[in-house]
XYZ file of N, CA, C and O in Angstrom:
512
model
N 0.843 -1.179 0.000
C 0.000 0.000 0.000
C 0.883 1.236 0.000
O 1.857 1.306 0.726
N 0.506 2.190 -0.814
C 1.325 3.369 -1.016
C 0.484 4.628 -0.813
O -0.632 4.725 -1.328
N 1.015 5.593 -0.080
C 0.339 6.876 0.082
C 0.549 7.686 -1.186
O 1.680 7.913 -1.620
N -0.551 8.114 -1.768
C -0.508 8.888 -3.002
C -0.655 10.382 -2.758
O -0.181 11.193 -3.547
N -1.328 10.731 -1.684
C -1.530 12.143 -1.404
C -2.001 12.378 0.013
O -2.643 11.513 0.609
N -1.646 13.539 0.533
C -2.150 13.972 1.834
C -2.667 15.393 1.686
O -2.221 16.149 0.821
N -3.610 15.739 2.503
C -4.143 17.094 2.497
C -4.558 17.477 3.902
O -5.041 16.644 4.663
N -4.338 18.717 4.239
C -4.750 19.231 5.539
C -5.356 20.612 5.335
O -4.955 21.348 4.425
N -6.339 20.935 6.139
C -6.927 22.263 6.079
C -7.415 22.653 7.465
O -7.910 21.812 8.217
N -7.240 23.919 7.771
C -7.749 24.477 9.021
C -8.607 25.678 8.669
O -8.280 26.432 7.743
N -9.715 25.821 9.345
C -10.646 26.907 9.052
C -11.048 27.576 10.364
O -11.195 26.920 11.393
N -11.178 28.883 10.298
C -11.664 29.632 11.450
C -13.184 29.498 11.475
O -13.867 29.860 10.507
N -13.708 28.945 12.548
C -15.139 28.630 12.614
C -16.032 29.847 12.421
O -17.106 29.745 11.818
N -15.613 31.004 12.897
C -16.445 32.208 12.766
C -16.651 32.576 11.295
O -17.708 33.073 10.915
N -15.648 32.295 10.458
C -15.775 32.580 9.024
C -16.905 31.750 8.406
O -17.728 32.252 7.636
N -16.946 30.467 8.757
C -18.010 29.598 8.239
C -19.345 29.995 8.843
O -20.369 30.035 8.154
N -19.345 30.330 10.136
C -20.579 30.747 10.810
C -21.216 31.942 10.095
O -22.439 31.961 9.862
N -20.395 32.917 9.717
C -20.906 34.081 8.988
C -21.450 33.675 7.622
O -22.471 34.187 7.175
N -20.767 32.745 6.962
C -21.196 32.293 5.636
C -22.506 31.520 5.686
O -23.260 31.492 4.705
N -22.791 30.870 6.811
C -24.013 30.072 6.932
C -25.272 30.925 6.852
O -26.358 30.401 6.583
N -25.138 32.222 7.060
C -26.299 33.116 6.954
C -26.746 33.264 5.506
O -27.859 33.684 5.236
N -25.873 32.883 4.589
C -26.166 32.947 3.160
C -26.597 31.551 2.691
O -25.782 30.641 2.606
N -27.863 31.386 2.380
C -28.407 30.092 1.947
C -27.676 29.587 0.699
O -27.472 28.387 0.534
N -27.275 30.497 -0.166
C -26.573 30.092 -1.383
C -25.235 29.434 -1.060
O -24.806 28.520 -1.760
N -24.569 29.894 -0.018
C -23.310 29.275 0.402
C -23.556 27.814 0.772
O -22.842 26.918 0.323
N -24.550 27.556 1.578
C -24.852 26.193 2.022
C -25.166 25.309 0.815
O -24.626 24.212 0.689
N -25.999 25.779 -0.082
C -26.393 24.990 -1.255
C -25.235 24.777 -2.228
O -25.191 23.778 -2.928
N -24.290 25.730 -2.278
C -23.159 25.637 -3.197
C -22.070 24.700 -2.678
O -21.395 24.029 -3.451
N -21.920 24.614 -1.351
C -20.792 23.891 -0.761
C -21.163 22.499 -0.251
O -20.365 21.572 -0.338
N -22.363 22.318 0.252
C -22.708 21.073 0.930
C -23.740 20.258 0.148
O -24.644 20.810 -0.475
N -23.570 18.931 0.198
C -24.479 18.033 -0.505
C -25.839 18.013 0.198
O -25.962 18.394 1.357
N -26.832 17.552 -0.508
C -28.181 17.496 0.064
C -28.221 16.593 1.293
O -28.933 16.889 2.254
N -27.452 15.516 1.306
C -27.449 14.638 2.485
C -26.778 15.318 3.678
O -27.219 15.154 4.817
N -25.735 16.107 3.432
C -25.089 16.845 4.532
C -26.039 17.903 5.097
O -26.132 18.074 6.317
N -26.753 18.589 4.228
C -27.711 19.604 4.657
C -28.840 18.960 5.448
O -29.261 19.463 6.486
N -29.299 17.818 4.978
C -30.376 17.104 5.669
C -29.944 16.662 7.070
O -30.691 16.826 8.035
N -28.730 16.117 7.177
C -28.220 15.687 8.487
C -28.029 16.865 9.435
O -28.184 16.729 10.654
N -27.700 18.020 8.912
C -27.453 19.208 9.740
C -28.695 19.652 10.496
O -28.592 20.283 11.548
N -29.857 19.299 9.981
C -31.102 19.705 10.632
C -31.218 19.129 12.044
O -31.871 19.705 12.898
N -30.569 17.990 12.291
C -30.618 17.352 13.605
C -29.425 17.709 14.488
O -29.300 17.184 15.585
N -28.559 18.591 14.013
C -27.345 18.952 14.732
C -27.558 20.284 15.453
O -28.015 21.260 14.839
N -27.208 20.324 16.729
C -27.354 21.556 17.504
C -26.289 22.579 17.124
O -26.592 23.738 16.877
N -25.018 22.141 17.066
C -23.912 23.053 16.773
C -23.599 23.038 15.279
O -22.678 22.374 14.817
N -24.390 23.781 14.528
C -24.241 23.800 13.070
C -22.913 24.422 12.637
O -22.333 24.007 11.647
N -22.431 25.411 13.380
C -21.159 26.048 13.039
C -20.041 25.013 13.031
O -19.269 24.933 12.075
N -19.976 24.180 14.040
C -18.945 23.140 14.129
C -19.151 22.083 13.037
O -18.203 21.678 12.372
N -20.373 21.659 12.858
C -20.717 20.641 11.863
C -20.256 21.065 10.468
O -19.548 20.327 9.776
N -20.658 22.258 10.066
C -20.313 22.731 8.724
C -18.837 23.091 8.602
O -18.231 22.869 7.557
N -18.241 23.637 9.643
C -16.823 24.009 9.592
C -15.941 22.791 9.384
O -15.007 22.819 8.572
N -16.225 21.718 10.105
C -15.427 20.495 9.953
C -15.581 19.917 8.546
O -14.597 19.469 7.941
N -16.772 19.940 8.023
C -16.990 19.412 6.672
C -16.343 20.291 5.610
O -15.796 19.791 4.636
N -16.369 21.604 5.815
C -15.702 22.496 4.881
C -14.198 22.202 4.861
O -13.599 22.065 3.789
N -13.598 22.073 6.031
C -12.167 21.762 6.117
C -11.872 20.408 5.470
O -10.860 20.249 4.782
N -12.749 19.430 5.667
C -12.554 18.097 5.082
C -12.568 18.161 3.555
O -11.770 17.499 2.888
N -13.461 18.944 2.992
C -13.553 19.072 1.535
C -12.294 19.734 0.977
O -11.762 19.313 -0.055
N -11.807 20.755 1.658
C -10.568 21.422 1.234
C -9.384 20.454 1.316
O -8.568 20.377 0.393
N -9.289 19.720 2.421
C -8.192 18.760 2.590
C -8.263 17.657 1.538
O -7.240 17.210 1.015
N -9.463 17.217 1.221
C -9.674 16.204 0.185
C -9.115 16.682 -1.154
O -8.384 15.961 -1.833
N -9.458 17.912 -1.531
C -9.007 18.447 -2.821
C -7.487 18.561 -2.876
O -6.879 18.402 -3.934
N -6.870 18.806 -1.737
C -5.407 18.875 -1.673
C -4.795 17.478 -1.754
O -3.755 17.285 -2.388
N -5.426 16.504 -1.124
C -4.908 15.131 -1.134
C -4.891 14.541 -2.540
O -3.981 13.786 -2.880
N -5.874 14.892 -3.350
C -5.877 14.356 -4.716
C -5.040 15.223 -5.662
O -4.812 14.852 -6.805
N -4.591 16.365 -5.169
C -3.646 17.176 -5.926
C -4.231 18.065 -6.997
O -3.502 18.649 -7.777
N -5.550 18.193 -7.029
C -6.169 19.016 -8.075
C -6.731 20.323 -7.540
O -6.996 21.236 -8.315
N -6.947 20.383 -6.220
C -7.728 21.505 -5.716
C -9.112 21.410 -6.321
O -9.540 20.331 -6.726
N -9.779 22.519 -6.388
C -11.115 22.511 -6.987
C -11.022 22.888 -8.460
O -11.427 23.948 -8.896
N -10.404 21.966 -9.194
C -10.346 22.065 -10.649
C -10.681 20.678 -11.168
O -11.195 19.858 -10.413
N -10.361 20.400 -12.405
C -10.702 19.089 -12.980
C -12.195 18.812 -12.818
O -12.612 17.678 -12.625
N -12.998 19.885 -12.818
C -14.447 19.766 -12.696
C -14.886 19.246 -11.327
O -15.961 18.687 -11.185
N -14.033 19.403 -10.301
C -14.386 19.002 -8.935
C -14.985 20.196 -8.210
O -14.406 21.283 -8.197
N -16.151 19.982 -7.613
C -16.838 21.024 -6.858
C -17.006 20.578 -5.411
O -16.951 19.386 -5.108
N -17.244 21.532 -4.531
C -17.452 21.217 -3.117
C -18.555 20.171 -2.938
O -18.422 19.249 -2.135
N -19.650 20.326 -3.672
C -20.789 19.420 -3.506
C -20.502 18.001 -3.981
O -21.227 17.081 -3.644
N -19.423 17.822 -4.745
C -19.047 16.484 -5.198
C -18.469 15.651 -4.055
O -18.369 14.435 -4.166
N -18.099 16.313 -2.983
C -17.458 15.649 -1.847
C -18.446 15.642 -0.687
O -18.854 16.700 -0.211
N -18.828 14.466 -0.254
C -19.762 14.334 0.862
C -19.075 13.623 2.019
O -18.501 12.548 1.837
N -19.153 14.237 3.193
C -18.604 13.641 4.407
C -19.733 12.922 5.141
O -20.818 13.479 5.326
N -19.457 11.673 5.516
C -20.430 10.884 6.284
C -19.737 10.356 7.537
O -18.510 10.381 7.630
N -20.532 9.869 8.465
C -19.999 9.254 9.680
C -20.629 7.883 9.852
O -21.813 7.705 9.583
N -19.822 6.925 10.329
C -20.381 5.605 10.616
C -21.095 5.628 11.970
O -21.197 6.679 12.609
N -21.579 4.488 12.409
C -22.355 4.400 13.652
C -21.573 4.883 14.875
O -22.158 5.374 15.829
N -20.257 4.739 14.829
C -19.420 5.156 15.954
C -18.912 6.586 15.805
O -18.177 7.074 16.659
N -19.268 7.239 14.707
C -18.883 8.622 14.494
C -17.661 8.823 13.623
O -17.280 9.956 13.332
N -17.021 7.737 13.184
C -15.833 7.854 12.345
C -16.205 8.493 11.009
O -17.078 8.001 10.301
N -15.503 9.576 10.638
C -15.831 10.241 9.375
C -15.164 9.580 8.176
O -14.095 8.987 8.284
N -15.828 9.692 7.049
C -15.261 9.215 5.783
C -15.953 9.966 4.649
O -16.810 10.814 4.881
N -15.578 9.631 3.435
C -16.151 10.273 2.258
C -17.014 9.289 1.480
O -16.753 8.093 1.480
N -18.002 9.816 0.792
C -18.752 9.040 -0.183
C -17.935 9.103 -1.476
O -17.685 10.191 -1.991
N -17.500 7.947 -1.962
C -16.689 7.909 -3.181
C -17.619 7.663 -4.366
O -18.086 6.554 -4.582
N -17.871 8.720 -5.103
C -18.780 8.671 -6.244
C -18.020 8.280 -7.514
O -16.786 8.258 -7.536
N -18.761 8.016 -8.566
C -18.136 7.716 -9.863
C -17.287 8.888 -10.343
O -16.221 8.691 -10.926
N -17.742 10.100 -10.085
C -16.982 11.282 -10.498
C -15.630 11.333 -9.782
O -14.603 11.596 -10.405
N -15.618 11.049 -8.497
C -14.360 11.042 -7.743
C -13.454 9.916 -8.248
O -12.247 10.113 -8.411
N -14.046 8.757 -8.526
C -13.256 7.643 -9.068
C -12.576 8.041 -10.371
O -11.405 7.724 -10.588
N -13.299 8.747 -11.237
C -12.737 9.183 -12.524
C -11.584 10.162 -12.322
O -10.557 10.072 -13.000
N -11.770 11.103 -11.410
C -10.724 12.103 -11.159
C -9.469 11.441 -10.600
O -8.354 11.721 -11.059
N -9.631 10.533 -9.639
C -8.474 9.838 -9.049
C -7.792 8.967 -10.101
O -6.562 8.937 -10.197
N -8.590 8.273 -10.903
C -8.017 7.416 -11.953
C -7.203 8.245 -12.944
O -6.097 7.866 -13.332
N -7.735 9.400 -13.332
C -7.030 10.276 -14.273
C -5.756 10.838 -13.643
O -4.704 10.877 -14.283
N -5.836 11.242 -12.400
C -4.712 11.887 -11.716
C -3.589 10.901 -11.384
O -2.417 11.227 -11.500
N -3.949 9.689 -10.944
C -2.952 8.740 -10.437
C -2.821 7.461 -11.265
O -2.012 6.603 -10.944
N -3.669 7.297 -12.269
C -3.639 6.103 -13.118
C -3.885 4.825 -12.312
O -3.257 3.796 -12.523
N -4.807 4.902 -11.360
C -5.174 3.747 -10.535
C -6.695 3.669 -10.440
O -7.389 4.653 -10.679
N -7.195 2.514 -10.046
C -8.638 2.392 -9.854
C -8.999 1.833 -8.477
O -10.161 1.776 -8.120
N -7.993 1.439 -7.703
C -8.247 0.884 -6.376
C -7.531 1.731 -5.329
O -6.303 1.791 -5.300
N -8.327 2.391 -4.483
C -7.750 3.327 -3.516
C -8.666 3.465 -2.302
O -9.831 3.081 -2.334
N -8.119 4.033 -1.249
C -8.868 4.354 -0.034
C -8.558 5.781 0.384
O -7.441 6.266 0.172
N -9.536 6.422 0.998
C -9.329 7.715 1.636
C -9.460 7.521 3.134
O -10.313 6.763 3.601
N -8.628 8.215 3.884
C -8.716 8.234 5.334
C -8.893 9.683 5.759
O -8.179 10.566 5.280
N -9.848 9.921 6.643
C -10.198 11.279 7.057
C -10.210 11.384 8.573
O -10.775 10.531 9.254
N -9.594 12.437 9.071
C -9.685 12.774 10.487
C -10.083 14.239 10.576
O -9.498 15.088 9.903
N -11.118 14.515 11.364
C -11.551 15.895 11.558
C -11.677 16.183 13.051
O -11.977 15.289 13.841
N -11.420 17.436 13.408
C -11.502 17.837 14.802
C -11.782 19.327 14.867
O -11.560 20.058 13.895
N -12.269 19.768 16.023
C -12.491 21.195 16.191
C -12.307 21.605 17.646
O -12.373 20.784 18.550
N -12.042 22.866 17.802
C -12.006 23.545 19.088
C -12.915 24.753 18.939
O -13.549 24.926 17.893
N -12.970 25.571 19.935
C -13.880 26.703 19.897
C -13.697 27.571 18.651
O -14.652 27.907 17.976
N -12.454 27.903 18.306
C -12.208 28.848 17.212
C -11.892 28.196 15.865
O -12.064 28.829 14.828
N -11.420 26.954 15.862
C -10.921 26.359 14.629
C -11.427 24.938 14.413
O -11.675 24.199 15.356
N -11.499 24.569 13.132
C -11.752 23.182 12.741
C -10.625 22.771 11.812
O -10.122 23.583 11.028
N -10.243 21.499 11.892
C -9.139 20.999 11.086
C -9.521 19.642 10.501
O -10.277 18.882 11.111
N -8.998 19.378 9.329
C -9.209 18.079 8.686
C -7.903 17.615 8.060
O -7.130 18.424 7.536
N -7.705 16.321 8.112
C -6.515 15.691 7.541
C -6.967 14.501 6.706
O -7.771 13.690 7.173
N -6.477 14.431 5.471
C -6.891 13.368 4.541
C -5.670 12.675 3.975
O -4.688 13.317 3.612
N -5.758 11.344 3.909
C -4.737 10.544 3.244
C -5.411 9.769 2.126
O -6.453 9.137 2.338
N -4.803 9.802 0.949
C -5.234 8.990 -0.185
C -4.201 7.883 -0.350
O -3.009 8.157 -0.467
N -4.669 6.655 -0.305
C -3.766 5.505 -0.350
C -4.170 4.542 -1.453
O -5.354 4.248 -1.634
N -3.174 4.056 -2.170
C -3.412 3.019 -3.171
C -3.607 1.699 -2.436
O -2.889 1.390 -1.505
N -4.599 0.925 -2.872
C -4.845 -0.390 -2.242
C -3.839 -1.393 -2.725
O -3.335 -1.357 -3.803
């Protein structure tokens, strides 16, 4: 197994909190499933800030940033029953990774965390 890319991002939570007042920001950056899950979350600032950082870190790990036709909404962060975060790997993401790295079998690893002022995400892209 070989690490193909890493990405890290830190975001100031107040910046995302201010952006959340703009409905267009939410619709432009977050997938419908992320928006739906947010309805049950008390601390929306933390929820959205961590996901924003995860999406940025993801784009850095694959080495394209938000180009190659990759948009924020193409990246969805989910959590398993125990709360472990991961990404939904869509056909579009598979195509981008295949084009970028010439591989078709890979894994992403995601770690996200936050404190009062900041949220951080770390992503590893690994060849299987």
